[in-house]
Amino acid sequence: MTKGRVLVIGSNATRIEVQGGWRATGQYLNETVVPAMAIIEAGYDVVLATPDGTRPHLDPASDAVDHFGGDQDAYDRAKSFWAEHPAMTAVRTLRSVIDEGLDAYVGVFVPGGQAPVVDLMQDAETGKILRHFHDRAKPTALLCHGPMAVVSAMPKAAEFRAAMIAGDVEKARDLAKGWPYVGYRMTVFSASEEKVVEDQILQARMHFDMPSALTAAGGNVVTTDVDFAPNVIVDRELITGQNPRSDHPIAATFVAALDRSLVTA
């Protein structure tokens, strides 16, 4: 018997705005499958849903054994899980999940890759889902760039994002009023880690860094001094992981939170 259903919110974005144009982007393989596999192994069902109901596009930069600690077997298992497991192939729309009833879910997880910065950060249905889990103090986990999805829970998320792209931080702060995560401790992909991606992958500069955006929203953002060191922050129901190497730690922390919530339910 399953312990309950966990919603995984995926992104449909395939490109991201940068200074001077656009670059290809997507969701990260390890950040998606490592937590999903751990959740299923712990006895929960996983339901993957995206804004338009199609499978997330994987960032080619994530399709590498290096993101699995150089472990070829782990990489192969991850690839097989992504390609074949029904939890990853039977994708639903966020709207259908909402219409079915969010009370059917015991937790929610948002993986990273830069893609969530494009769509989930300003998606109204993502915002509705996150507010539901926040209001009921249900475990809410987000990894790497995934924490940017919490911006969607503010009343004017799209306007906030546009203000950050325009470099108008003061306007963004004003637009963030009513955000339910004000004062929460959280982490996200750091500015110095982003610079590595800008230099080595995008070969372009982003319009804003993630910690600055979440700080402008009202979050208490904590990142490591060492780039790509695992980091997981827990504050109330919110569980955030900083970077791809936080995949296993956030999975373990999230599963523990799900198990605790069953005991207290």
CSV table of C-alpha atoms in Angstrom, one decimal:
chain,number,residue,atom,x,y,z
A,1,MET,CA,0.0,0.0,0.0
A,2,THR,CA,1.3,3.4,-0.9
A,3,LYS,CA,2.0,6.0,1.8
A,4,GLY,CA,0.5,8.7,-0.3
A,5,ARG,CA,1.0,10.7,-3.5
A,6,VAL,CA,3.7,13.3,-4.1
A,7,LEU,CA,3.4,15.9,-6.8
A,8,VAL,CA,6.5,16.7,-8.8
A,9,ILE,CA,6.1,20.0,-10.7
A,10,GLY,CA,8.2,20.0,-13.9
A,11,SER,CA,9.0,22.9,-16.3
A,12,ASN,CA,8.2,23.1,-20.0
A,13,ALA,CA,10.8,25.8,-20.7
A,14,THR,CA,13.3,25.1,-23.5
A,15,ARG,CA,15.1,28.5,-23.6
A,16,ILE,CA,15.8,31.4,-21.2
A,17,GLU,CA,16.3,35.1,-21.6
A,18,VAL,CA,19.9,36.3,-21.3
A,19,GLN,CA,21.5,39.7,-21.8
A,20,GLY,CA,21.5,40.1,-25.6
A,21,GLY,CA,19.2,37.3,-26.5
A,22,TRP,CA,18.1,33.7,-25.6
A,23,ARG,CA,19.9,30.5,-24.8
A,24,ALA,CA,18.8,26.9,-24.6
A,25,THR,CA,17.8,25.6,-21.2
A,26,GLY,CA,15.9,22.8,-19.5
A,27,GLN,CA,15.4,20.7,-16.4
A,28,TYR,CA,18.3,18.8,-14.9
A,29,LEU,CA,18.3,15.0,-15.0
A,30,ASN,CA,19.8,14.2,-11.7
A,31,GLU,CA,17.7,16.9,-9.9
A,32,THR,CA,14.6,15.3,-11.2
A,33,VAL,CA,15.2,11.5,-10.9
A,34,VAL,CA,17.3,11.2,-7.8
A,35,PRO,CA,14.6,12.7,-5.5
A,36,ALA,CA,11.8,11.0,-7.5
A,37,MET,CA,13.5,7.6,-7.2
A,38,ALA,CA,14.0,8.1,-3.4
A,39,ILE,CA,10.4,9.1,-2.9
A,40,ILE,CA,9.2,6.0,-4.7
A,41,GLU,CA,11.6,3.8,-2.8
A,42,ALA,CA,10.3,5.2,0.5
A,43,GLY,CA,6.8,4.0,-0.4
A,44,TYR,CA,5.2,7.0,-2.0
A,45,ASP,CA,3.7,7.4,-5.5
A,46,VAL,CA,5.0,10.2,-7.7
A,47,VAL,CA,2.8,12.2,-10.1
A,48,LEU,CA,4.7,14.4,-12.6
A,49,ALA,CA,2.8,17.4,-13.9
A,50,THR,CA,3.8,20.4,-16.0
A,51,PRO,CA,2.0,23.6,-17.1
A,52,ASP,CA,1.1,22.2,-20.6
A,53,GLY,CA,1.1,18.5,-19.7
A,54,THR,CA,4.1,17.5,-21.8
A,55,ARG,CA,7.3,16.0,-20.4
A,56,PRO,CA,9.9,18.5,-19.2
A,57,HIS,CA,12.8,19.1,-21.6
A,58,LEU,CA,16.1,17.9,-20.1
A,59,ASP,CA,19.0,20.3,-20.3
A,60,PRO,CA,21.7,18.5,-22.4
A,61,ALA,CA,24.3,19.8,-19.9
A,62,SER,CA,22.7,17.6,-17.2
A,63,ASP,CA,22.9,14.4,-19.2
A,64,ALA,CA,26.3,13.4,-17.9
A,65,VAL,CA,27.7,10.8,-15.6
A,66,ASP,CA,29.5,13.7,-13.7
A,67,HIS,CA,26.2,14.7,-12.2
A,68,PHE,CA,26.0,11.2,-10.7
A,69,GLY,CA,29.4,11.4,-9.0
A,70,GLY,CA,31.0,9.6,-11.9
A,71,ASP,CA,29.0,6.4,-11.1
A,72,GLN,CA,28.1,4.9,-14.5
A,73,ASP,CA,25.6,2.5,-13.0
A,74,ALA,CA,23.8,5.3,-11.1
A,75,TYR,CA,23.7,7.3,-14.3
A,76,ASP,CA,22.4,4.4,-16.3
A,77,ARG,CA,19.7,3.7,-13.7
A,78,ALA,CA,18.7,7.3,-13.8
A,79,LYS,CA,18.4,7.4,-17.6
A,80,SER,CA,16.4,4.2,-17.6
A,81,PHE,CA,14.1,5.6,-14.9
A,82,TRP,CA,13.5,8.8,-16.8
A,83,ALA,CA,12.9,7.0,-20.1
A,84,GLU,CA,10.7,4.1,-18.8
A,85,HIS,CA,9.1,4.6,-15.4
A,86,PRO,CA,5.4,5.6,-15.5
A,87,ALA,CA,6.1,8.2,-12.9
A,88,MET,CA,8.2,10.0,-15.5
A,89,THR,CA,6.3,9.3,-18.6
A,90,ALA,CA,2.6,9.6,-17.6
A,91,VAL,CA,2.7,13.4,-17.4
A,92,ARG,CA,-0.3,15.5,-16.4
A,93,THR,CA,-1.2,19.1,-16.6
A,94,LEU,CA,-1.0,21.2,-13.4
A,95,ARG,CA,-4.7,22.2,-14.1
A,96,SER,CA,-5.8,18.6,-14.0
A,97,VAL,CA,-4.1,18.1,-10.7
A,98,ILE,CA,-5.7,21.1,-9.2
A,99,ASP,CA,-9.1,20.1,-10.5
A,100,GLU,CA,-8.8,16.6,-9.1
A,101,GLY,CA,-8.0,18.1,-5.7
A,102,LEU,CA,-4.7,18.9,-4.1
A,103,ASP,CA,-5.8,17.3,-0.8
A,104,ALA,CA,-4.9,14.0,-2.5
A,105,TYR,CA,-1.2,14.9,-2.3
A,106,VAL,CA,1.0,14.7,0.8
A,107,GLY,CA,3.9,16.7,-0.5
A,108,VAL,CA,5.3,18.6,-3.5
A,109,PHE,CA,8.7,18.8,-5.1
A,110,VAL,CA,10.2,21.1,-7.8
A,111,PRO,CA,13.5,20.1,-9.4
A,112,GLY,CA,15.9,22.6,-11.0
A,113,GLY,CA,17.9,23.3,-14.0
A,114,GLN,CA,17.3,26.9,-15.1
A,115,ALA,CA,14.0,26.1,-16.7
A,116,PRO,CA,11.8,27.0,-13.7
A,117,VAL,CA,13.1,30.5,-13.8
A,118,VAL,CA,11.3,30.9,-17.2
A,119,ASP,CA,7.8,29.4,-16.6
A,120,LEU,CA,7.2,28.1,-13.1
A,121,MET,CA,8.5,31.4,-11.5
A,122,GLN,CA,5.5,33.2,-12.9
A,123,ASP,CA,3.0,30.4,-13.5
A,124,ALA,CA,-0.4,31.0,-11.8
A,125,GLU,CA,-1.2,27.3,-11.4
A,126,THR,CA,2.1,26.6,-9.7
A,127,GLY,CA,1.4,29.5,-7.4
A,128,LYS,CA,-2.0,28.1,-6.5
A,129,ILE,CA,-0.5,24.7,-5.7
A,130,LEU,CA,2.3,26.1,-3.6
A,131,ARG,CA,-0.1,28.3,-1.6
A,132,HIS,CA,-2.2,25.2,-0.9
A,133,PHE,CA,0.8,23.3,0.5
A,134,HIS,CA,2.0,26.4,2.4
A,135,ASP,CA,-1.4,27.0,4.0
A,136,ARG,CA,-1.6,23.4,5.2
A,137,ALA,CA,2.1,23.1,6.2
A,138,LYS,CA,2.7,20.2,3.8
A,139,PRO,CA,6.3,19.3,2.9
A,140,THR,CA,7.4,21.5,0.0
A,141,ALA,CA,10.8,20.8,-1.5
A,142,LEU,CA,12.6,22.7,-4.3
A,143,LEU,CA,16.1,22.2,-5.7
A,144,CYS,CA,18.8,24.4,-7.3
A,145,HIS,CA,16.8,26.8,-9.5
A,146,GLY,CA,13.6,25.1,-8.5
A,147,PRO,CA,13.2,27.4,-5.5
A,148,MET,CA,12.5,30.2,-7.9
A,149,ALA,CA,9.0,28.6,-8.3
A,150,VAL,CA,8.0,30.0,-4.9
A,151,VAL,CA,7.9,33.4,-6.5
A,152,SER,CA,4.7,32.2,-8.3
A,153,ALA,CA,2.9,32.2,-4.9
A,154,MET,CA,2.9,36.0,-4.8
A,155,PRO,CA,-0.1,37.9,-6.3
A,156,LYS,CA,2.0,39.6,-9.0
A,157,ALA,CA,4.6,37.0,-9.8
A,158,ALA,CA,4.9,37.9,-13.6
A,159,GLU,CA,5.3,41.6,-12.8
A,160,PHE,CA,7.9,40.8,-10.2
A,161,ARG,CA,9.9,38.7,-12.6
A,162,ALA,CA,9.7,41.4,-15.3
A,163,ALA,CA,10.9,44.0,-12.8
A,164,MET,CA,13.9,41.8,-11.9
A,165,ILE,CA,14.7,41.4,-15.6
A,166,ALA,CA,14.6,45.2,-16.0
A,167,GLY,CA,16.9,45.6,-13.0
A,168,ASP,CA,14.3,47.5,-11.0
A,169,VAL,CA,14.8,45.8,-7.6
A,170,GLU,CA,12.8,48.5,-5.7
A,171,LYS,CA,9.8,47.9,-7.9
A,172,ALA,CA,10.2,44.1,-7.5
A,173,ARG,CA,10.2,44.5,-3.7
A,174,ASP,CA,7.0,46.5,-3.9
A,175,LEU,CA,5.4,43.9,-6.2
A,176,ALA,CA,6.3,41.1,-3.7
A,177,LYS,CA,3.8,42.2,-1.2
A,178,GLY,CA,1.5,39.4,-0.1
A,179,TRP,CA,4.2,36.7,-0.7
A,180,PRO,CA,3.5,33.9,1.8
A,181,TYR,CA,7.2,33.0,2.2
A,182,VAL,CA,8.4,36.3,3.6
A,183,GLY,CA,11.0,35.8,6.3
A,184,TYR,CA,11.6,32.1,5.5
A,185,ARG,CA,15.1,30.8,5.5
A,186,MET,CA,15.9,29.3,2.1
A,187,THR,CA,18.7,28.5,-0.4
A,188,VAL,CA,19.0,28.6,-4.1
A,189,PHE,CA,21.7,28.3,-6.8
A,190,SER,CA,24.2,31.0,-5.8
A,191,ALA,CA,25.4,34.0,-7.8
A,192,SER,CA,28.9,32.6,-8.0
A,193,GLU,CA,27.6,29.2,-9.2
A,194,GLU,CA,25.5,30.9,-11.8
A,195,LYS,CA,28.6,32.6,-13.1
A,196,VAL,CA,30.2,29.3,-13.8
A,197,VAL,CA,27.1,28.3,-15.8
A,198,GLU,CA,27.2,31.7,-17.6
A,199,ASP,CA,30.8,31.3,-18.5
A,200,GLN,CA,30.9,27.6,-19.4
A,201,ILE,CA,27.5,26.8,-20.7
A,202,LEU,CA,25.4,29.8,-21.6
A,203,GLN,CA,28.3,32.0,-22.7
A,204,ALA,CA,26.1,34.9,-21.7
A,205,ARG,CA,25.0,36.8,-18.7
A,206,MET,CA,21.6,36.3,-17.0
A,207,HIS,CA,19.5,39.3,-16.2
A,208,PHE,CA,19.5,38.6,-12.5
A,209,ASP,CA,20.9,36.1,-10.0
A,210,MET,CA,18.6,33.9,-8.0
A,211,PRO,CA,19.6,34.9,-4.4
A,212,SER,CA,19.0,38.6,-5.3
A,213,ALA,CA,15.5,37.8,-6.6
A,214,LEU,CA,14.5,35.7,-3.6
A,215,THR,CA,15.9,38.4,-1.3
A,216,ALA,CA,14.0,41.1,-3.0
A,217,ALA,CA,10.9,38.9,-2.6
A,218,GLY,CA,11.5,38.9,1.2
A,219,GLY,CA,13.3,35.6,1.7
A,220,ASN,CA,16.2,35.0,4.0
A,221,VAL,CA,18.6,33.4,1.5
A,222,VAL,CA,21.6,31.4,2.7
A,223,THR,CA,24.2,30.0,0.3
A,224,THR,CA,27.5,28.3,0.9
A,225,ASP,CA,30.9,29.9,0.7
A,226,VAL,CA,32.1,27.0,-1.4
A,227,ASP,CA,30.6,26.6,-4.9
A,228,PHE,CA,28.7,23.4,-5.5
A,229,ALA,CA,29.0,22.2,-1.9
A,230,PRO,CA,25.7,20.4,-0.9
A,231,ASN,CA,23.4,22.6,1.1
A,232,VAL,CA,19.8,22.0,2.3
A,233,ILE,CA,17.8,24.5,4.3
A,234,VAL,CA,14.7,23.6,6.2
A,235,ASP,CA,12.3,26.3,7.5
A,236,ARG,CA,8.9,25.1,8.6
A,237,GLU,CA,7.3,23.2,5.6
A,238,LEU,CA,9.8,24.6,3.1
A,239,ILE,CA,12.9,22.5,2.2
A,240,THR,CA,15.3,24.0,-0.3
A,241,GLY,CA,18.5,22.7,-1.9
A,242,GLN,CA,21.2,24.9,-3.4
A,243,ASN,CA,22.7,23.1,-6.3
A,244,PRO,CA,22.9,19.8,-8.3
A,245,ARG,CA,25.1,18.2,-5.7
A,246,SER,CA,22.3,18.7,-3.1
A,247,ASP,CA,20.1,16.1,-4.9
A,248,HIS,CA,20.7,13.2,-2.5
A,249,PRO,CA,20.6,15.3,0.7
A,250,ILE,CA,17.3,17.1,-0.3
A,251,ALA,CA,15.8,13.7,-1.2
A,252,ALA,CA,16.6,12.3,2.2
A,253,THR,CA,15.4,15.4,4.0
A,254,PHE,CA,12.2,15.5,2.0
A,255,VAL,CA,11.4,11.8,2.6
A,256,ALA,CA,11.9,12.3,6.3
A,257,ALA,CA,9.6,15.2,6.3
A,258,LEU,CA,6.9,13.3,4.5
A,259,ASP,CA,7.2,10.4,6.9
A,260,ARG,CA,6.9,12.8,9.9
A,261,SER,CA,3.8,14.4,8.4
A,262,LEU,CA,2.1,11.0,8.2
A,263,VAL,CA,2.7,10.5,11.9
A,264,THR,CA,1.3,13.9,12.8
A,265,ALA,CA,-1.6,13.9,10.3
